[in-house]
Amino acid sequence: MIMSPLILAIDTSCDDTSAAVTHGTTILSNVVASQTQLHKQYGGVFPTVAKQAHKENIGPVIALALKRAKKTFADVSAIAVTQGPGLAPALEVGIEKAKALALEHDLPLIPVNHIEGHALSVLAQPKNRAEKNGLRFPILSIVVSGGHTEFILIRALGEYQRLGFTVDDAAGEALDKFGRMIDLGYPAGPIIEEFAKKGDHKKYTFPLPMTTSGDFNLSFSGMKTAARKLTEELATKKVLSQQDTYDLCASFQYAVFRSITYKLNKILQSQQIFGIWLGGGVASNMNLRAAIRQTIRPYHLSLKVPYAKKLCSDNAAMIGVAAKFQFQRENKVIGDEIKNIQRLPRWEIDRSLFSFHKF
Ligand code: KG4
Ligand code: ZN
C-alpha cells in the first residue's frame, strides 16, 4: 500500500492565485485569490497585470493554505505546480515560487498540466470522506473553461488522448464575449446562467457548427459572429427589454451547450466509454450538467462533477489531486533538476507528461 502524499500545490495559470494542501485526494485547504475585480475594467485578463497581482498574492496565499490545513513544510511530501498551459507571465510566478520552495525545503517538485488538474478535479474529496477506489476505464473527461474546451479520453490515470477540442474560442470565452455584447459585465458566464432561467431558448436560433467536420472538434466563433449580427440588428430596431436580454442569454447558452452535447453524442456513438467526468469553470453551470446528463442517459452512463463549485474554476486543489497520482508513479523532479523546470504555456495534455524533462 503506497502512502498518500501530503502535497502543497500552486496554480497561477491565468488570473487566480491559488495554493492548496492535499492529502491524497482529500482537500485540506484550497485558497484562491481572485483577480476578477482587477480585470473587470479590461473585460478580460490582461497578462502583465495578472503577473503583478500573482507576485503580490503568492506568498500570503501559500501561507494561508498551510495555516488552514494546520500544516508546516515539515509535513509536506512534495510541492506541485502548474507548468502549463496558461498565460506565460502568470505561469512563471507560480513556477519560480515552487522551485524556490522545493530547493529551500529539499522537497521533490511535481510539474502538473493544468488541464489534467481540471480533468481529475472530480476525484477530489472533502475531509472525513473515504477515498473511492475502482475506476473503470476508459473514461471521457469534458473540460469546459474560459481557456479550454476539450474532450479527453482517459485510458488510465496519466494516459490521456485529446479526442476533440475547440478550434477557436473556448466555450467560457464565447459566453464572456457574448456577455460583453449585451453589457453583462465580466465574467458573464454565471450571469448568463441566471438570466437564461427566465428566458426562452427557442426565441433566437444560432448555427450548429462543425456538423460535417468528421471529427470531434468544436468551434464557437461562428456562433459569436451570428450573435453580434443579431444584437446589432435588434439594437437598430429597439432598446433591448429585460425579457429580450433573458431570451438572448437562454438562446445563446443553449446553442453553446448544444454544440458540446452534439459532439459528445458522436463520441459515444463511436466508442465504448464507462464514465463521464466534467470539469472547468463552465462545469458549475447546472444547465450544462443537465444537457450532458440527458445526452448520456441512453448510453446508461452517469456524470461525475467536482464536489464543490470552487473545484470547477481555477484552483490549486485540483493540481494537488493530479500530483498525487504522479507522485505515486514516481513522476517527480528532485535536486538540481528542479532548476530546469520551465513554463509550458501551450502544453497539450496528450503530449507525454514527462517528455519535456530529461532524467
Ligand atoms: O476554469 P476557469 O475558472 O478558468 C479557466 O481556466 O479559463 O473558467 C472561467 C470561465 C469563464 O469564462 C466564466 O464565464 C465561466 O468559466 N463560468 C461559467 C459559470 N461560472 C463560470 N459559465 C457558465 N455558467 C457558469 N455558472
Ligand atoms: Zn483552468
Coordinates of C-alpha atoms and ligand atoms in Angstrom, one line a residue:
M1 CA 0.0 0.0 0.0
I2 CA 1.5 3.3 -1.1
M3 CA 1.2 6.1 1.4
S4 CA -0.8 9.1 0.3
P5 CA 1.5 12.1 -0.1
L6 CA 0.8 15.5 1.6
I7 CA 1.2 18.0 -1.2
L8 CA 1.4 21.8 -1.3
A9 CA 0.0 22.7 -4.7
I10 CA 0.3 26.0 -6.6
D11 CA -1.7 27.3 -9.6
T12 CA -1.1 30.7 -11.3
S13 CA -2.1 29.7 -14.8
C14 CA -4.4 32.6 -15.5
D15 CA -5.9 35.3 -13.3
D16 CA -6.3 33.4 -10.0
T17 CA -3.5 33.0 -7.5
S18 CA -4.1 29.7 -5.7
A19 CA -2.4 27.4 -3.2
A20 CA -3.8 24.2 -1.7
V21 CA -2.8 21.5 0.7
T22 CA -4.0 18.0 -0.3
H23 CA -3.5 14.6 1.4
G24 CA -4.1 12.0 -1.3
T25 CA -7.3 13.2 -2.9
T26 CA -8.5 14.8 0.2
I27 CA -8.5 18.6 0.2
L28 CA -7.2 20.1 3.5
S29 CA -7.2 23.7 2.2
N30 CA -7.8 25.5 -1.1
V31 CA -7.1 29.2 -1.1
V32 CA -7.9 31.2 -4.2
A33 CA -7.1 34.9 -4.5
S34 CA -9.3 36.0 -7.4
Q35 CA -8.2 38.9 -9.7
T36 CA -11.7 39.2 -11.3
Q37 CA -12.3 42.7 -9.9
L38 CA -8.9 43.8 -11.2
H39 CA -9.6 42.5 -14.8
K40 CA -13.2 43.7 -14.9
Q41 CA -12.1 47.1 -16.3
Y42 CA -10.4 45.3 -19.3
G43 CA -13.3 42.9 -19.9
G44 CA -10.8 40.0 -19.9
V45 CA -7.5 39.0 -18.4
F46 CA -4.6 41.4 -19.0
P47 CA -1.3 39.2 -18.7
T48 CA 1.1 41.8 -17.3
V49 CA -1.5 43.0 -14.7
A50 CA -2.1 39.3 -13.8
K51 CA 1.6 38.7 -13.3
Q52 CA 2.0 41.6 -10.9
A53 CA -1.0 40.6 -8.9
H54 CA 0.3 37.0 -8.7
K55 CA 3.6 38.3 -7.4
E56 CA 1.9 40.2 -4.6
N57 CA -0.5 37.4 -3.7
I58 CA 1.6 34.2 -4.0
G59 CA 3.4 34.4 -0.6
P60 CA 0.3 35.2 1.5
V61 CA -1.8 32.7 -0.4
I62 CA 0.7 29.8 0.3
A63 CA 1.0 30.8 4.0
L64 CA -2.8 30.8 4.3
A65 CA -3.2 27.4 2.6
L66 CA -0.7 25.9 5.1
K67 CA -2.3 27.6 8.1
R68 CA -5.8 26.5 7.1
A69 CA -4.6 22.9 6.7
K70 CA -2.8 23.2 10.0
K71 CA 0.5 22.0 8.4
T72 CA 4.0 23.2 8.1
F73 CA 6.7 22.5 5.5
A74 CA 7.9 19.7 7.7
D75 CA 4.7 17.8 7.0
V76 CA 4.9 18.3 3.2
S77 CA 5.9 15.4 0.9
A78 CA 6.2 17.4 -2.3
I79 CA 5.4 20.7 -4.0
A80 CA 3.2 20.6 -7.1
V81 CA 2.9 23.4 -9.6
T82 CA 1.0 24.1 -12.8
Q83 CA 3.6 24.1 -15.6
G84 CA 1.1 24.8 -18.4
P85 CA -0.9 25.5 -20.4
G86 CA -1.7 29.1 -19.4
L87 CA -0.5 32.7 -19.7
A88 CA 3.3 32.6 -19.8
P89 CA 3.9 35.6 -17.4
A90 CA 1.4 34.2 -15.0
L91 CA 2.7 30.7 -15.0
E92 CA 6.2 31.9 -14.4
V93 CA 5.3 33.4 -11.0
G94 CA 4.0 30.1 -9.6
I95 CA 6.8 28.0 -11.1
E96 CA 9.6 30.3 -9.8
K97 CA 8.0 30.2 -6.3
A98 CA 7.5 26.4 -6.4
K99 CA 11.1 25.9 -7.5
A100 CA 12.5 28.2 -4.7
L101 CA 10.4 26.4 -2.1
A102 CA 11.3 22.9 -3.3
L103 CA 15.0 23.8 -3.2
E104 CA 14.8 25.6 0.1
H105 CA 13.0 22.7 1.9
D106 CA 14.7 19.9 -0.1
L107 CA 11.4 18.6 -1.4
P108 CA 10.5 17.0 -4.8
L109 CA 8.7 19.1 -7.4
I110 CA 5.8 17.8 -9.4
P111 CA 5.0 19.7 -12.6
V112 CA 1.3 19.4 -13.5
N113 CA -0.7 20.0 -16.6
H114 CA -3.5 22.4 -15.8
I115 CA -6.0 20.6 -18.0
E116 CA -5.1 17.3 -16.2
G117 CA -6.0 19.2 -13.0
H118 CA -9.4 20.2 -14.4
A119 CA -10.0 16.6 -15.6
L120 CA -9.1 15.0 -12.3
S121 CA -10.9 17.6 -10.2
V122 CA -13.9 15.2 -9.9
L123 CA -11.7 12.9 -7.8
A124 CA -11.2 15.5 -5.1
Q125 CA -12.8 14.5 -1.7
P126 CA -13.7 16.7 1.2
K127 CA -12.2 15.9 4.6
N128 CA -13.7 13.0 6.5
R129 CA -14.8 11.2 3.4
A130 CA -13.0 8.0 2.4
E131 CA -11.2 7.8 -0.9
K132 CA -13.1 5.9 -3.5
N133 CA -11.4 3.1 -5.5
G134 CA -12.3 1.1 -8.5
L135 CA -12.5 3.3 -11.6
R136 CA -13.5 1.6 -14.8
F137 CA -11.7 3.0 -17.9
P138 CA -11.8 4.4 -20.5
I139 CA -13.5 7.5 -19.1
L140 CA -14.3 10.6 -21.1
S141 CA -13.5 13.9 -19.4
I142 CA -15.1 17.1 -20.7
V143 CA -13.2 20.2 -19.7
V144 CA -15.1 23.4 -20.3
S145 CA -13.5 26.6 -19.2
G146 CA -12.6 30.2 -20.2
G147 CA -9.4 29.0 -21.9
H148 CA -10.2 25.4 -23.0
T149 CA -13.0 23.2 -24.3
E150 CA -11.7 19.6 -24.7
F151 CA -12.9 16.0 -24.8
I152 CA -10.2 13.9 -23.2
L153 CA -10.2 10.1 -23.3
I154 CA -8.7 8.8 -20.1
R155 CA -7.4 5.3 -20.7
A156 CA -5.8 5.2 -17.2
L157 CA -4.7 7.9 -14.9
G158 CA -1.8 9.5 -16.7
E159 CA -2.8 8.1 -20.1
Y160 CA -4.7 10.8 -22.0
Q161 CA -5.8 11.3 -25.6
R162 CA -7.4 14.5 -26.7
L163 CA -10.3 13.4 -28.8
G164 CA -11.6 16.8 -29.7
F165 CA -11.0 20.5 -28.9
T166 CA -12.2 23.9 -29.9
V167 CA -10.5 25.2 -33.0
D168 CA -11.1 28.9 -31.9
D169 CA -12.7 30.3 -28.8
A170 CA -13.3 28.2 -25.6
A171 CA -17.0 27.9 -24.5
G172 CA -16.5 30.1 -21.5
E173 CA -14.7 32.7 -23.6
A174 CA -17.6 32.7 -26.1
L175 CA -20.1 33.2 -23.2
D176 CA -18.0 36.1 -21.9
K177 CA -17.7 37.7 -25.3
F178 CA -21.4 37.4 -25.9
G179 CA -22.0 38.9 -22.4
R180 CA -19.8 41.9 -23.4
M181 CA -22.0 42.5 -26.5
I182 CA -25.1 42.9 -24.3
D183 CA -23.3 44.6 -21.4
L184 CA -23.5 41.9 -18.8
G185 CA -20.1 42.6 -17.3
Y186 CA -17.2 40.1 -16.8
P187 CA -17.1 37.2 -16.4
A188 CA -20.5 36.8 -18.0
G189 CA -20.9 33.0 -17.7
P190 CA -22.6 32.9 -14.3
I191 CA -24.9 35.9 -15.1
I192 CA -25.9 34.2 -18.4
E193 CA -26.9 31.1 -16.4
E194 CA -29.1 33.2 -14.1
F195 CA -30.7 35.2 -16.9
A196 CA -31.2 32.1 -19.1
K197 CA -33.5 30.6 -16.4
K198 CA -36.0 33.4 -17.2
G199 CA -35.6 33.3 -21.0
D200 CA -36.9 31.3 -23.9
H201 CA -34.1 29.4 -25.5
K202 CA -36.1 28.9 -28.7
K203 CA -36.6 32.7 -29.3
Y204 CA -33.4 33.0 -31.3
T205 CA -31.5 30.3 -33.2
F206 CA -27.8 30.1 -33.7
P207 CA -25.9 27.9 -36.2
L208 CA -24.8 24.4 -35.0
P209 CA -21.1 24.4 -36.1
M210 CA -18.8 21.7 -37.3
T211 CA -21.5 19.2 -38.1
T212 CA -19.7 18.0 -41.3
S213 CA -16.2 18.2 -40.0
G214 CA -15.9 14.4 -39.4
D215 CA -14.1 14.9 -36.1
F216 CA -15.0 15.7 -32.5
N217 CA -13.7 19.3 -32.6
L218 CA -15.8 22.3 -31.6
S219 CA -16.0 25.9 -32.8
F220 CA -17.7 28.9 -31.2
S221 CA -16.6 31.8 -33.4
G222 CA -19.5 31.4 -36.0
M223 CA -22.0 31.5 -33.2
K224 CA -20.3 34.6 -31.8
T225 CA -20.5 36.4 -35.2
A226 CA -24.2 35.4 -35.5
A227 CA -24.8 36.8 -32.0
R228 CA -23.1 40.1 -32.9
K229 CA -25.2 40.5 -36.1
L230 CA -28.4 39.7 -34.2
T231 CA -27.7 42.0 -31.3
E232 CA -26.7 44.9 -33.6
E233 CA -29.9 44.3 -35.7
L234 CA -32.0 44.3 -32.6
A235 CA -30.4 47.4 -31.3
T236 CA -31.2 49.3 -34.5
K237 CA -34.9 48.4 -34.1
K238 CA -35.4 49.0 -30.3
V239 CA -34.0 49.3 -26.9
L240 CA -33.5 45.8 -25.6
S241 CA -36.0 45.0 -22.8
Q242 CA -35.0 42.9 -19.8
Q243 CA -37.0 40.0 -21.3
D244 CA -35.1 40.4 -24.6
T245 CA -31.9 40.0 -22.7
Y246 CA -33.2 36.9 -20.9
D247 CA -34.2 35.4 -24.2
L248 CA -30.9 36.2 -25.8
C249 CA -29.0 34.6 -22.9
A250 CA -31.2 31.5 -22.9
S251 CA -30.8 31.1 -26.7
F252 CA -27.0 31.7 -26.8
Q253 CA -26.3 29.4 -23.8
Y254 CA -28.5 26.7 -25.4
A255 CA -26.5 27.0 -28.7
V256 CA -23.1 26.8 -26.9
F257 CA -24.1 23.7 -24.8
R258 CA -25.9 22.0 -27.7
S259 CA -22.7 22.1 -29.8
I260 CA -20.9 20.4 -26.9
T261 CA -23.5 17.7 -26.5
Y262 CA -23.8 17.2 -30.2
K263 CA -20.1 16.2 -30.4
L264 CA -20.3 14.3 -27.1
N265 CA -23.1 12.1 -28.7
K266 CA -20.8 11.5 -31.7
I267 CA -18.0 10.3 -29.4
L268 CA -20.4 8.0 -27.5
Q269 CA -21.6 6.5 -30.8
S270 CA -18.1 5.8 -31.9
Q271 CA -16.6 4.0 -28.9
Q272 CA -17.3 2.5 -25.5
I273 CA -16.9 4.7 -22.6
F274 CA -17.6 3.7 -18.9
G275 CA -17.9 7.1 -17.2
I276 CA -18.2 10.8 -18.0
W277 CA -16.4 13.5 -16.0
L278 CA -16.9 17.2 -16.2
G279 CA -14.5 20.0 -15.1
G280 CA -13.6 23.6 -15.7
G281 CA -15.3 26.9 -14.8
V282 CA -18.3 26.3 -17.0
A283 CA -18.9 22.9 -15.4
S284 CA -20.6 24.7 -12.5
N285 CA -23.4 25.6 -14.9
M286 CA -26.5 23.5 -14.0
N287 CA -27.9 23.8 -17.5
L288 CA -24.7 22.3 -19.0
R289 CA -24.8 19.4 -16.4
A290 CA -28.5 18.7 -17.3
A291 CA -27.8 18.8 -21.1
I292 CA -24.9 16.3 -20.6
R293 CA -27.0 14.1 -18.4
Q294 CA -29.7 14.0 -21.0
T295 CA -27.2 13.1 -23.7
I296 CA -25.5 10.3 -21.9
R297 CA -28.7 8.7 -20.4
P298 CA -29.4 6.4 -23.4
Y299 CA -25.8 5.1 -23.0
H300 CA -26.6 4.2 -19.3
L301 CA -23.7 6.5 -18.2
S302 CA -23.6 8.8 -15.3
L303 CA -22.0 12.2 -14.9
K304 CA -19.4 12.9 -12.3
V305 CA -18.8 16.5 -11.3
P306 CA -16.5 18.1 -8.7
Y307 CA -18.0 18.1 -5.1
A308 CA -17.8 21.9 -4.9
K309 CA -18.1 24.7 -7.5
K310 CA -14.8 26.1 -6.2
L311 CA -13.2 23.0 -7.7
C312 CA -14.6 23.8 -11.2
S313 CA -13.0 27.1 -11.6
D314 CA -9.2 27.5 -11.4
N315 CA -7.8 26.3 -8.1
A316 CA -4.7 24.6 -6.8
A317 CA -6.5 21.7 -5.1
M318 CA -7.1 20.0 -8.4
I319 CA -3.4 20.4 -9.1
G320 CA -2.7 18.6 -5.8
V321 CA -5.0 15.8 -6.8
A322 CA -3.4 15.3 -10.2
A323 CA 0.1 15.5 -8.5
K324 CA -0.9 12.7 -6.0
F325 CA -1.1 10.2 -8.9
Q326 CA 2.1 11.4 -10.4
F327 CA 3.8 11.1 -7.0
Q328 CA 2.7 7.5 -6.8
R329 CA 4.1 6.9 -10.3
E330 CA 7.4 8.4 -9.2
N331 CA 6.9 11.3 -11.7
K332 CA 8.8 13.9 -9.6
V333 CA 11.7 16.1 -10.1
I334 CA 14.4 16.3 -7.5
G335 CA 17.6 18.1 -6.6
D336 CA 19.3 20.3 -9.2
E337 CA 16.9 19.1 -12.0
I338 CA 14.3 21.3 -10.4
K339 CA 16.2 24.4 -11.7
N340 CA 15.5 23.2 -15.3
I341 CA 11.7 23.3 -15.0
Q342 CA 10.3 25.9 -17.3
R343 CA 6.8 27.1 -18.1
L344 CA 5.0 25.4 -21.0
P345 CA 2.2 27.8 -22.0
R346 CA 1.0 25.6 -24.8
W347 CA 1.3 22.2 -23.2
E348 CA -1.3 19.8 -24.6
I349 CA -2.5 17.1 -22.2
D350 CA -1.7 14.2 -24.5
R351 CA 1.9 15.1 -25.1
S352 CA 3.7 12.7 -22.8
L353 CA 3.8 14.3 -19.4
F354 CA 7.4 13.8 -18.8
S355 CA 8.8 14.1 -22.4
F356 CA 9.9 17.6 -21.6
H357 CA 12.1 16.7 -18.8
K358 CA 15.4 14.9 -19.1
F359 CA 16.2 12.4 -16.3
Ligands
KG4_1 O1 -11.9 27.3 -15.2 P1 -12.0 28.8 -15.2 O2 -12.1 29.5 -13.8 O3 -10.7 29.5 -15.8 C1 -10.1 29.0 -17.0 O4 -9.3 28.1 -16.8 O5 -10.5 29.5 -18.0 O6 -13.2 29.2 -16.1 C2 -13.7 30.6 -16.2 C3 -14.8 30.6 -17.2 C4 -15.3 32.0 -17.5 O7 -15.4 32.1 -18.9 C5 -16.7 32.1 -16.9 O8 -17.6 32.9 -17.6 C6 -17.1 30.6 -16.9 O9 -15.9 29.9 -16.6 N1 -18.1 30.3 -15.9 C7 -19.4 30.0 -16.2 C8 -20.1 29.8 -15.0 N2 -19.2 30.0 -14.0 C9 -18.0 30.4 -14.6 N3 -20.0 29.8 -17.4 C10 -21.3 29.4 -17.4 N4 -22.0 29.2 -16.3 C11 -21.5 29.4 -15.1 N5 -22.2 29.2 -14.0
ZN2 ZN -8.5 26.5 -15.9

